[in-house]
Each structure stands twice: as structure tokens, then as C-alpha cells.
Short mmCIF file of C-alpha atoms in Angstrom, two decimals:
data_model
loop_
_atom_site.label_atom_id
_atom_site.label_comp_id
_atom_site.label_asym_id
_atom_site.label_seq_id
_atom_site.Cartn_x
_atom_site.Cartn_y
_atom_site.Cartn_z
CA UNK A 1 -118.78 -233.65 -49.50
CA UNK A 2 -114.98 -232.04 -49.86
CA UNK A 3 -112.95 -231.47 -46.86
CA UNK A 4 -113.33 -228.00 -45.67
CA UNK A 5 -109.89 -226.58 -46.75
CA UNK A 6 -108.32 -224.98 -43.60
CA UNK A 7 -108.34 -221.26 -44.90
CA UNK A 8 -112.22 -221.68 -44.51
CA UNK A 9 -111.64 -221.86 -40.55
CA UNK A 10 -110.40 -218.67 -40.38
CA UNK A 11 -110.32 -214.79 -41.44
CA UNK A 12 -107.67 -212.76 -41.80
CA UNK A 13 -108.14 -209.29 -40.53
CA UNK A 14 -107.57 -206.65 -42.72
CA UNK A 15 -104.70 -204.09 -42.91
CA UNK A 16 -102.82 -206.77 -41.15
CA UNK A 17 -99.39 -205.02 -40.11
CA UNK A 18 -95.86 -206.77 -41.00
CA UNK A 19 -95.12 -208.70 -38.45
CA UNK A 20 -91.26 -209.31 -39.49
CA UNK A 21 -89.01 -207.05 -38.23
CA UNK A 22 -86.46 -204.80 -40.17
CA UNK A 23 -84.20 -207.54 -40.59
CA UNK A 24 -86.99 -210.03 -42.01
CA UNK A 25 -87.33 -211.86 -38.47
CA UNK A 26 -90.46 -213.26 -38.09
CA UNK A 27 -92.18 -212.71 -34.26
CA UNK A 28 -92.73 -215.28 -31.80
CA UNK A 29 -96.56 -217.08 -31.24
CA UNK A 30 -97.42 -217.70 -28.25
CA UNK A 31 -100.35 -220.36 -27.31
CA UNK A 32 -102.43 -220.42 -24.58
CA UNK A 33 -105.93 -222.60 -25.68
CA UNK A 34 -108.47 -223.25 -22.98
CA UNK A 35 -110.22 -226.68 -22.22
CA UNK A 36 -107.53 -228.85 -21.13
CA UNK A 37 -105.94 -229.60 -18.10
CA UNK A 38 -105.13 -225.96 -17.00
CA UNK A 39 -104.09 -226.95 -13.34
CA UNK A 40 -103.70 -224.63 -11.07
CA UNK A 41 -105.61 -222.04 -13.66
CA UNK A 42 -101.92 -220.86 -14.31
CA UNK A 43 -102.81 -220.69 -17.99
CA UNK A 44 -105.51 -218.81 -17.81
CA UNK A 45 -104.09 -216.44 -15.13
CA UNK A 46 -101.44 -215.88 -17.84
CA UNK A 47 -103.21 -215.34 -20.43
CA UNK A 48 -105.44 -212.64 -18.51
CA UNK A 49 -102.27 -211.05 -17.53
CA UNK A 50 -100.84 -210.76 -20.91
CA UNK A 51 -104.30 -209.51 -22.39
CA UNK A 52 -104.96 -206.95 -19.26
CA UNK A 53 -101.20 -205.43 -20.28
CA UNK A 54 -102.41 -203.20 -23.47
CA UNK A 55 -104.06 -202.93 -26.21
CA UNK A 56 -104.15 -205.93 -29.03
CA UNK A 57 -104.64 -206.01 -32.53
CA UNK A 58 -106.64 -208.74 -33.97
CA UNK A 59 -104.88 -211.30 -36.92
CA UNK A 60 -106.97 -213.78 -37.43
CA UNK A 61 -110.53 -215.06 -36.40
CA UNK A 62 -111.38 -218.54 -36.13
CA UNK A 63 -114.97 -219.81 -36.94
CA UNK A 64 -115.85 -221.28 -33.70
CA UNK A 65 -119.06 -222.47 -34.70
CA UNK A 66 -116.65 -225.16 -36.85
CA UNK A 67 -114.53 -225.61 -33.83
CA UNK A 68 -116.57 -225.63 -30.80
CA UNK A 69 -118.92 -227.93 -29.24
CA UNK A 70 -121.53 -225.91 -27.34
CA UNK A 71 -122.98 -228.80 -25.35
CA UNK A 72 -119.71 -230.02 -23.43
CA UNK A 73 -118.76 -226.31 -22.75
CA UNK A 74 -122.02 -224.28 -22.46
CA UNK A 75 -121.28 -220.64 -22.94
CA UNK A 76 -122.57 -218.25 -20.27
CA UNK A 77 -125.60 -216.15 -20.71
CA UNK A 78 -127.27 -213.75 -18.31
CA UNK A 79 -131.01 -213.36 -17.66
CA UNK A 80 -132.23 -210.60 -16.20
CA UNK A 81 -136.11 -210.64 -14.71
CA UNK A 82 -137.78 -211.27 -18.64
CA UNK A 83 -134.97 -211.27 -20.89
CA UNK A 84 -132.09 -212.60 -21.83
CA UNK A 85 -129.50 -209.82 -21.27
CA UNK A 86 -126.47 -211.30 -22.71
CA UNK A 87 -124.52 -214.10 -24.00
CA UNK A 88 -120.98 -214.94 -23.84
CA UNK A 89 -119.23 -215.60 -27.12
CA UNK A 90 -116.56 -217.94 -27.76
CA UNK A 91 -113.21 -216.73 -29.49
CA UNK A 92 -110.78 -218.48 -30.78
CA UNK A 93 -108.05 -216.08 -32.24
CA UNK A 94 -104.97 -214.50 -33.21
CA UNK A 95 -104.10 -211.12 -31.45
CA UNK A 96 -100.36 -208.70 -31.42
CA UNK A 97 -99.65 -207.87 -28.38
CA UNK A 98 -96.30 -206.23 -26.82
CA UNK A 99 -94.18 -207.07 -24.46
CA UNK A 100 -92.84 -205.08 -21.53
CA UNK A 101 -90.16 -203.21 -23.91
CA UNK A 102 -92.77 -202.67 -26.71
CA UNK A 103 -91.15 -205.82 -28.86
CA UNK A 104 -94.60 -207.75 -30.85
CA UNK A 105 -95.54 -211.10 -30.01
CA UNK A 106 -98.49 -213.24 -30.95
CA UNK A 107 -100.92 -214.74 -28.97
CA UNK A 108 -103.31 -217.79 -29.76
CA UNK A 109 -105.85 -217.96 -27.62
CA UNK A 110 -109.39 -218.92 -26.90
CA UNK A 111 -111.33 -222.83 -26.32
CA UNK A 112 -109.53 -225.15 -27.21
CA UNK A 113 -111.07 -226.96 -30.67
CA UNK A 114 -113.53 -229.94 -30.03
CA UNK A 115 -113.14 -231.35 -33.61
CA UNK A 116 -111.11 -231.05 -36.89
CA UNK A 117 -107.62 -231.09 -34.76
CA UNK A 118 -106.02 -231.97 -38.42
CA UNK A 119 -107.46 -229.15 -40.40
CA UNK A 120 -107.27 -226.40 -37.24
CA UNK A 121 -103.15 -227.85 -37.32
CA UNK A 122 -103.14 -227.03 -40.89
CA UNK A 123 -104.86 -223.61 -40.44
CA UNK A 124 -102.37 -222.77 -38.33
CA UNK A 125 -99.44 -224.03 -40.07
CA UNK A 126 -100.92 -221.87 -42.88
CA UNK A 127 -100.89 -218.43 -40.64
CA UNK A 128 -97.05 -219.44 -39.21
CA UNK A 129 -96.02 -219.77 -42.92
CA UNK A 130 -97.85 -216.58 -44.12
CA UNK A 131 -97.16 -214.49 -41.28
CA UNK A 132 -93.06 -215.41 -41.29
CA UNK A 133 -93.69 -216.85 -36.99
CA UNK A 134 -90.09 -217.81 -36.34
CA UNK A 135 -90.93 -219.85 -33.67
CA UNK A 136 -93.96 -221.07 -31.86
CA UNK A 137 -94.67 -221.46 -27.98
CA UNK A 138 -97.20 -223.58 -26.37
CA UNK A 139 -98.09 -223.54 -22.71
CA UNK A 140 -99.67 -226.01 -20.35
CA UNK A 141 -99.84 -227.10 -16.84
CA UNK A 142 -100.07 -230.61 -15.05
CA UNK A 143 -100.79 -232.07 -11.38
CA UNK A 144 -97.88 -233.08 -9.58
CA UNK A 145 -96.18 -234.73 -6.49
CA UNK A 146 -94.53 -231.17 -5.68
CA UNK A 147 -94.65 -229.44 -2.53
CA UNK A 148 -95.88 -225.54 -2.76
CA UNK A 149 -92.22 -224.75 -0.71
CA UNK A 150 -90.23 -225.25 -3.51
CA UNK A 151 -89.36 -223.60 -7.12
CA UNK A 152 -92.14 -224.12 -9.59
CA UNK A 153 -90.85 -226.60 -12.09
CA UNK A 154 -91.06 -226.61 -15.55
CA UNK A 155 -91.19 -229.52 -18.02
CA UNK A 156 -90.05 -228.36 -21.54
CA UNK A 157 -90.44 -229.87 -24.67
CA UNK A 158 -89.69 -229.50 -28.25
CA UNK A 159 -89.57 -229.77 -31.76
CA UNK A 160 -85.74 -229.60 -31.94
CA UNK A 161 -83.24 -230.50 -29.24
CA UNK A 162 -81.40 -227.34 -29.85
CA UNK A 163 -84.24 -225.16 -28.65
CA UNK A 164 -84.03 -227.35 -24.81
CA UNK A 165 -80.84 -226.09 -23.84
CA UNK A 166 -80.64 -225.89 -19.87
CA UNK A 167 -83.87 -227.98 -19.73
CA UNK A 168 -82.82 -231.49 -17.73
CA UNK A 169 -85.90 -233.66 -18.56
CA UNK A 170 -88.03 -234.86 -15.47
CA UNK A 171 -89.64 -237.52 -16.50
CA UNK A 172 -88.70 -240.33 -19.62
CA UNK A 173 -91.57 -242.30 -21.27
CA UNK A 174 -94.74 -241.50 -20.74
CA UNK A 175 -98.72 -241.94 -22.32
CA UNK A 176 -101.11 -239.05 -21.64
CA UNK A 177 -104.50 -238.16 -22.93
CA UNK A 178 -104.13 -235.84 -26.44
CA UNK A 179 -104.68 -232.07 -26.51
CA UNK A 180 -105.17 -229.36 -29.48
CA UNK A 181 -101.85 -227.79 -28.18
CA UNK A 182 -99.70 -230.90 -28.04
CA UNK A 183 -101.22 -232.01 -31.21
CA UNK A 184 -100.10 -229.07 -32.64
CA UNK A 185 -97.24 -228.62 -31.64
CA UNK A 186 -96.61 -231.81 -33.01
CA UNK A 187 -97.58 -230.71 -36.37
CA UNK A 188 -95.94 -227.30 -36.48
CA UNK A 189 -92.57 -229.65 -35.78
CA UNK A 190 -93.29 -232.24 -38.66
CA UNK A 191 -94.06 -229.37 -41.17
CA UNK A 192 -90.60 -227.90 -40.24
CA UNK A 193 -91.25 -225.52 -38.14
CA UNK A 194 -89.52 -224.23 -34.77
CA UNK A 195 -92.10 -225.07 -31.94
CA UNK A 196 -91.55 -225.58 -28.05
CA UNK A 197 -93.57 -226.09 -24.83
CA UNK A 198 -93.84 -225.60 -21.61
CA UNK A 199 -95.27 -227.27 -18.93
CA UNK A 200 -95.29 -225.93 -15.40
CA UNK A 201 -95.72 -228.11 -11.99
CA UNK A 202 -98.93 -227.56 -9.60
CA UNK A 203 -98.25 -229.24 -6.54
CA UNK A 204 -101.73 -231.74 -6.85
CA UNK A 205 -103.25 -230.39 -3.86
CA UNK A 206 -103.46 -227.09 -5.02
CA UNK A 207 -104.45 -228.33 -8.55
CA UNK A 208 -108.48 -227.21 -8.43
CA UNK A 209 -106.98 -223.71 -6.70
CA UNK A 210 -105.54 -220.53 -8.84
CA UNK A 211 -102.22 -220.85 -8.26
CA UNK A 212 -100.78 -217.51 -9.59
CA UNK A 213 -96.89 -218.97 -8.76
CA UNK A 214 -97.02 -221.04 -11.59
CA UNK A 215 -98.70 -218.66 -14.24
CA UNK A 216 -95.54 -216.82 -13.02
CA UNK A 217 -93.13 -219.77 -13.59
CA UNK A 218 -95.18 -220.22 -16.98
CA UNK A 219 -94.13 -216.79 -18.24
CA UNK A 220 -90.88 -216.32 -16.95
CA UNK A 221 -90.06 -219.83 -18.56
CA UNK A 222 -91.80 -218.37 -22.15
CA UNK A 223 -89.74 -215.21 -21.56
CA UNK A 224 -86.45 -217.37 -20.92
CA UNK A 225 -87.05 -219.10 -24.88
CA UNK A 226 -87.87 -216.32 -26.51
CA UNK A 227 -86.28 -213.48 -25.60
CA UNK A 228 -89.74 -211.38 -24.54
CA UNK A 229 -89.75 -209.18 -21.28
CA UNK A 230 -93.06 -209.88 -18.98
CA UNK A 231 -94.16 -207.79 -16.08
CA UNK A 232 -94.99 -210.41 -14.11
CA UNK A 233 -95.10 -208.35 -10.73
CA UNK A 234 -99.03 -208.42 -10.56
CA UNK A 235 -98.68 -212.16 -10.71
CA UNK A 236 -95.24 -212.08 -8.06
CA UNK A 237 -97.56 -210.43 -5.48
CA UNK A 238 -100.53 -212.87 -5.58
CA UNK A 239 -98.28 -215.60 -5.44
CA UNK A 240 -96.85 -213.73 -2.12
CA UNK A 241 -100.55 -213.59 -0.71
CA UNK A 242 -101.35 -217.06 -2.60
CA UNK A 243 -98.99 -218.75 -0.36
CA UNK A 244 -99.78 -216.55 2.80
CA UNK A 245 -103.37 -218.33 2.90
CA UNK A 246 -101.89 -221.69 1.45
CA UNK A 247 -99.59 -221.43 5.02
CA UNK A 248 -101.88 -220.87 6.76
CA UNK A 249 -104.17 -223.90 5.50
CA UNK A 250 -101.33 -226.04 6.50
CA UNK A 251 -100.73 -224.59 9.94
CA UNK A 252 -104.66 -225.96 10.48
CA UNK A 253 -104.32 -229.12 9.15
CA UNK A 254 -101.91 -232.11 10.87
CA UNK A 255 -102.56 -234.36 7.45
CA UNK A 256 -101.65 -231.45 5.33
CA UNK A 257 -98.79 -230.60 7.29
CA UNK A 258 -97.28 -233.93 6.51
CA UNK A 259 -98.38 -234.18 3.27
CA UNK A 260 -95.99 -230.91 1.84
CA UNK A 261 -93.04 -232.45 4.66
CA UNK A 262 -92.95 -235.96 2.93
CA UNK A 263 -93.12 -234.25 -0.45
CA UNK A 264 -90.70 -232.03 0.91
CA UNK A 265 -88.31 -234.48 1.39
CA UNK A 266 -89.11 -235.96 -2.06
CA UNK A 267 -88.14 -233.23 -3.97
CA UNK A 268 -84.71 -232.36 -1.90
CA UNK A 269 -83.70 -236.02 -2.58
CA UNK A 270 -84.37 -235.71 -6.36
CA UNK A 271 -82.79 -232.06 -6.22
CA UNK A 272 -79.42 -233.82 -5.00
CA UNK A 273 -79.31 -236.47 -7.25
CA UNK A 274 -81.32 -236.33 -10.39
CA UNK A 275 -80.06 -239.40 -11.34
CA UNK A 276 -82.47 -241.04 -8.64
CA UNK A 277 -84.92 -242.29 -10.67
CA UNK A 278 -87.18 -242.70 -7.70
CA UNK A 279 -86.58 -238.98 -6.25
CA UNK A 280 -90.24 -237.95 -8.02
CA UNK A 281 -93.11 -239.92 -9.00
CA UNK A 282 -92.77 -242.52 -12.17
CA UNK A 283 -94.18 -241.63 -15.33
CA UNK A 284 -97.05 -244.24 -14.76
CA UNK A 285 -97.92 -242.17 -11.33
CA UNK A 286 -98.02 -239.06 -13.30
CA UNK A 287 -100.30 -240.17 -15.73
CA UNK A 288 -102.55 -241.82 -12.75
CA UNK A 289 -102.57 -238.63 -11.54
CA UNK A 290 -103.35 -236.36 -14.96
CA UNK A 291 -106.14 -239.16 -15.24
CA UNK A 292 -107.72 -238.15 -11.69
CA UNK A 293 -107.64 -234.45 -12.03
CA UNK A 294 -109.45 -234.80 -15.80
CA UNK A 295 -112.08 -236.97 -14.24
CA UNK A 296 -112.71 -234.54 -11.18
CA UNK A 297 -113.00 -231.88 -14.22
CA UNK A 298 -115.47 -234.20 -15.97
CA UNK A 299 -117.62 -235.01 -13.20
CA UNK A 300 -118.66 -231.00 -12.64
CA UNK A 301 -121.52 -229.77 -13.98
CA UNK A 302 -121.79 -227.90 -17.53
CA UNK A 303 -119.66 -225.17 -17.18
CA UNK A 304 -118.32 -221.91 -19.73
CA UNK A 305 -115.03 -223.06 -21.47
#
């Protein structure tokens, strides 16, 4: 049997409206898959936030039933007394959406896909070409030794070294386990393409917790690349209350307490001096600690993407 071509994983909608502006520039794609590491739940939080702002039109529609394996993320489904009532379905899709100032952006969203990373890469590419994307965003975010007291940090990451600027890297070599989003990212930057990422810092405590201060970090840092305007004062206030109960945790618990001090202290040092290459943890002690959170993920029970 032929490879499945990767136009046949998706379907444009119809009437699809320019998306390049008056002076042919192409709008910005934003991704935000499911099923990875998601500390924190800051990408989902920002997603939901972006979504719950307006209306969206719909681009493209993938075929999850290519995509998706049911088994390792069960979709929900209600049952009511006799019947089943409902059932959840997965999406994986391109919407338009608006920003705070009414410009268009696009977002990718939906489960992240179980199989055919190569051809779902090459679907994409195939949409960024066709729809004139200048430049495409991922998002993610990762356990770390980072006190709740401080900024949110961001690790960025890119295609180009022009499209860093006033990113200081925190970390230098290090192996982690794949994802759809790095993968394509990846690709979108070997095909020629303009793509970036961001990846915000959950202090590894909170990691299991929504932690609405870094969906808020995530966004300001997309709205920093890109030029888009957020409202992001939902997401300001539940951080305010987030760390109101978070203070209060601490206040109740001695090992807690000097847990965030000794990380505390950490992060000042490496503030002063980044050059201190043993300010934060090594890249092997971030990848130990990616490694624990996905295994604590893995050994729940089935759960909805």
C-alpha cells in the first residue's frame, strides 16, 4: 500500500478567508497540541483562554481517526441511567481567532498525534505554505527547580537565531523524550520556514497543579514574538488567588517552607551571575526530572486527552 499523502489528513474548510493582510503578510500560527508534558496545565489554561475570547472560524480539520490512538487516551462519554448520553470527540484543528485589537491569528490545537509525526509535519508544512503563515509558534511547559516567588521563566527556542533576540539560554545540551510540537517545529525550520517556541518554567512542586502564572508567562512571552495583544487579566487574577492558596500551603508545611527558601536562594544566585553554571539544575537533572513527571502521568489511569 502507498503512503497516505498528507492532504488526505486533513480538510480544508470552505470559503476559507485570506489570511494575508493588505500588504501580502501572512498571519502568525500559534500551537498549542495536547498530550505531552503540559506542566502546570499552563497550556491548556491558555488555550481555553484564547478559545473562551470570541468567536473562531474553522481552517482546517484533521482526521483524527488517522491521528489518534483511542486506547492510550480514552475519550469521555456520559451514561445516563440506560443510555449512553454522549461522547466526547477528539479535534485536532485549525481555527482564526483575534487578538485583543481584532488583528487574526491561527491556532493549532487539539491531541497531540499518536502516529504518522512525518506525514502530520508535512500536512502542516502544506497549510503554512498555502495559507502564506509568516511565522509559526509552538508552546510547551516543563518541571523545574524554580521557586513559585519568582518571575516565571521562559526557555525559547528557534528555527533561526534572529528570531531569539533578548532570550539568554538557560540550559546548554540536553536529551529529552520527542513530542509532535518539537518535532514539528523541527520540520517547519528544515523546510525553511520561520518557527519558534516557548517553553515556560513550573516550579516541580506545583507541576500536577493548574498553575494559571505560567499560562500567563506562556502568552505574554507568544505576545512578546509576535506582535499579538492578549487579555490575559482573567489569567493575572487566578494567578493572584493561585498563589494566595499556594502561601498558604507553605505557611502549613515546615518541609515546604524550606523547600521554595533553598530554591529561593538558587535562583537569586543564578539571577546574579548567569555565568554560574551551577546557579540552576544541570541539563542531566532536568531531564531526570521531565522523566519523573511523564512517568507520574503514565502511571494514572486511562484518562480523556
Amino acid at each position: 500500500m502507498a503512503p497516505l499523502p498528507p492532504e488526505e489528513l486533513y480538510t480544508l474548510a470552505p470559503d476559507v478567508p485570506d489570511l494575508r493582510g493588505p500588504d501580502g503578510r501572512g498571519m502568525v500560527l500559534v500551537e498549542m497540541l495536547d498530550g505531552f508534558v503540559d506542566a502546570g496545565a499552563a497550556r491548556r489554561l491558555a488555550r481555553d483562554h484564547l478559545l473562551a475570547g470570541g468567536a473562531s472560524v474553522l481552517i482546517a480539520s484533521f482526521d483524527v481517526d488517522l491521528l489518534f490512538d483511542y486506547r492510550a487516551r480514552r475519550p469521555p462519554m456520559v451514561f445516563v441511567e440506560d443510555h449512553w448520553a454522549s461522547y466526547d470527540t477528539p479535534r485536532l484543528d485549525l481555527r482564526l481567532l483575534t487578538d485583543a485589537d481584532g488583528t487574526g491569528f491561527v491556532l493549532l490545537s487539539g491531541p497531540e498525534p499518536d502516529v504518522m509525526w512525518e506525514r502530520f509535519a508535512a500536512a502542516v508544512e502544506q497549510l503554512v505554505s498555502h495559507l502564506g503563515v509568516r511565522l509559526c509558534v509552538g508552546t510547551n511547559e516543563i518541571p523545574m527547580a524554580v521557586p513559585h516567588t519568582r518571575p516565571v521563566g521562559v526557555t525559547a527556542h528557534g528555527s533561526r537565531q534572529e528570531l531569539l533576540a533578548g532570550h539568554v539560554p538557560w540550559v546548554g545540551t540536553v536529551q529529552v523524550p520527542g513530542s509532535a510540537s518539537a518535532f514539528l517545529e523541527f520540520r517547519l525550520g528544515a523546510a525553511g520556514h520561520d518557527a519558534l517556541g516557548f517553553a515556560v518554567h513550573v516550579p516541580h512542586y506545583l507541576a500536577q497543579a493548574a498553575y494559571p502564572a505560567a499560562a500567563e508567562a506562556l502568552l505574554r512571552a507568544v505576545g512578546r514574538a509576535t506582535g499579538l495583544r492578549f487579555d490575559v487579566g482573567p489569567l493575572t487574577k487566578a494567578s493572584e488567588d493561585a498563589a494566595t492558596t499556594i502561601t498558604g500551603l507553605v505557611e502549613q508545611s515546615d518541609e515546604l517552607a524550606e523547600l521554595v527558601r533553598g530554591l529561593e536562594a538558587q535562583y537569586d544566585a543564578f539571577v546574579e551571575s548567569r555565568e554560574t553554571s551551577a546557579a540552576l539544575p544541570s541539563a542531566e537533572e532536568i531531564g531526570a526530572e521531565l522523566e519523573r513527571f511523564l512517568a507520574e502521568q503514565a502511571r494514572k489511569p486511562d484518562e480523556p486527552g
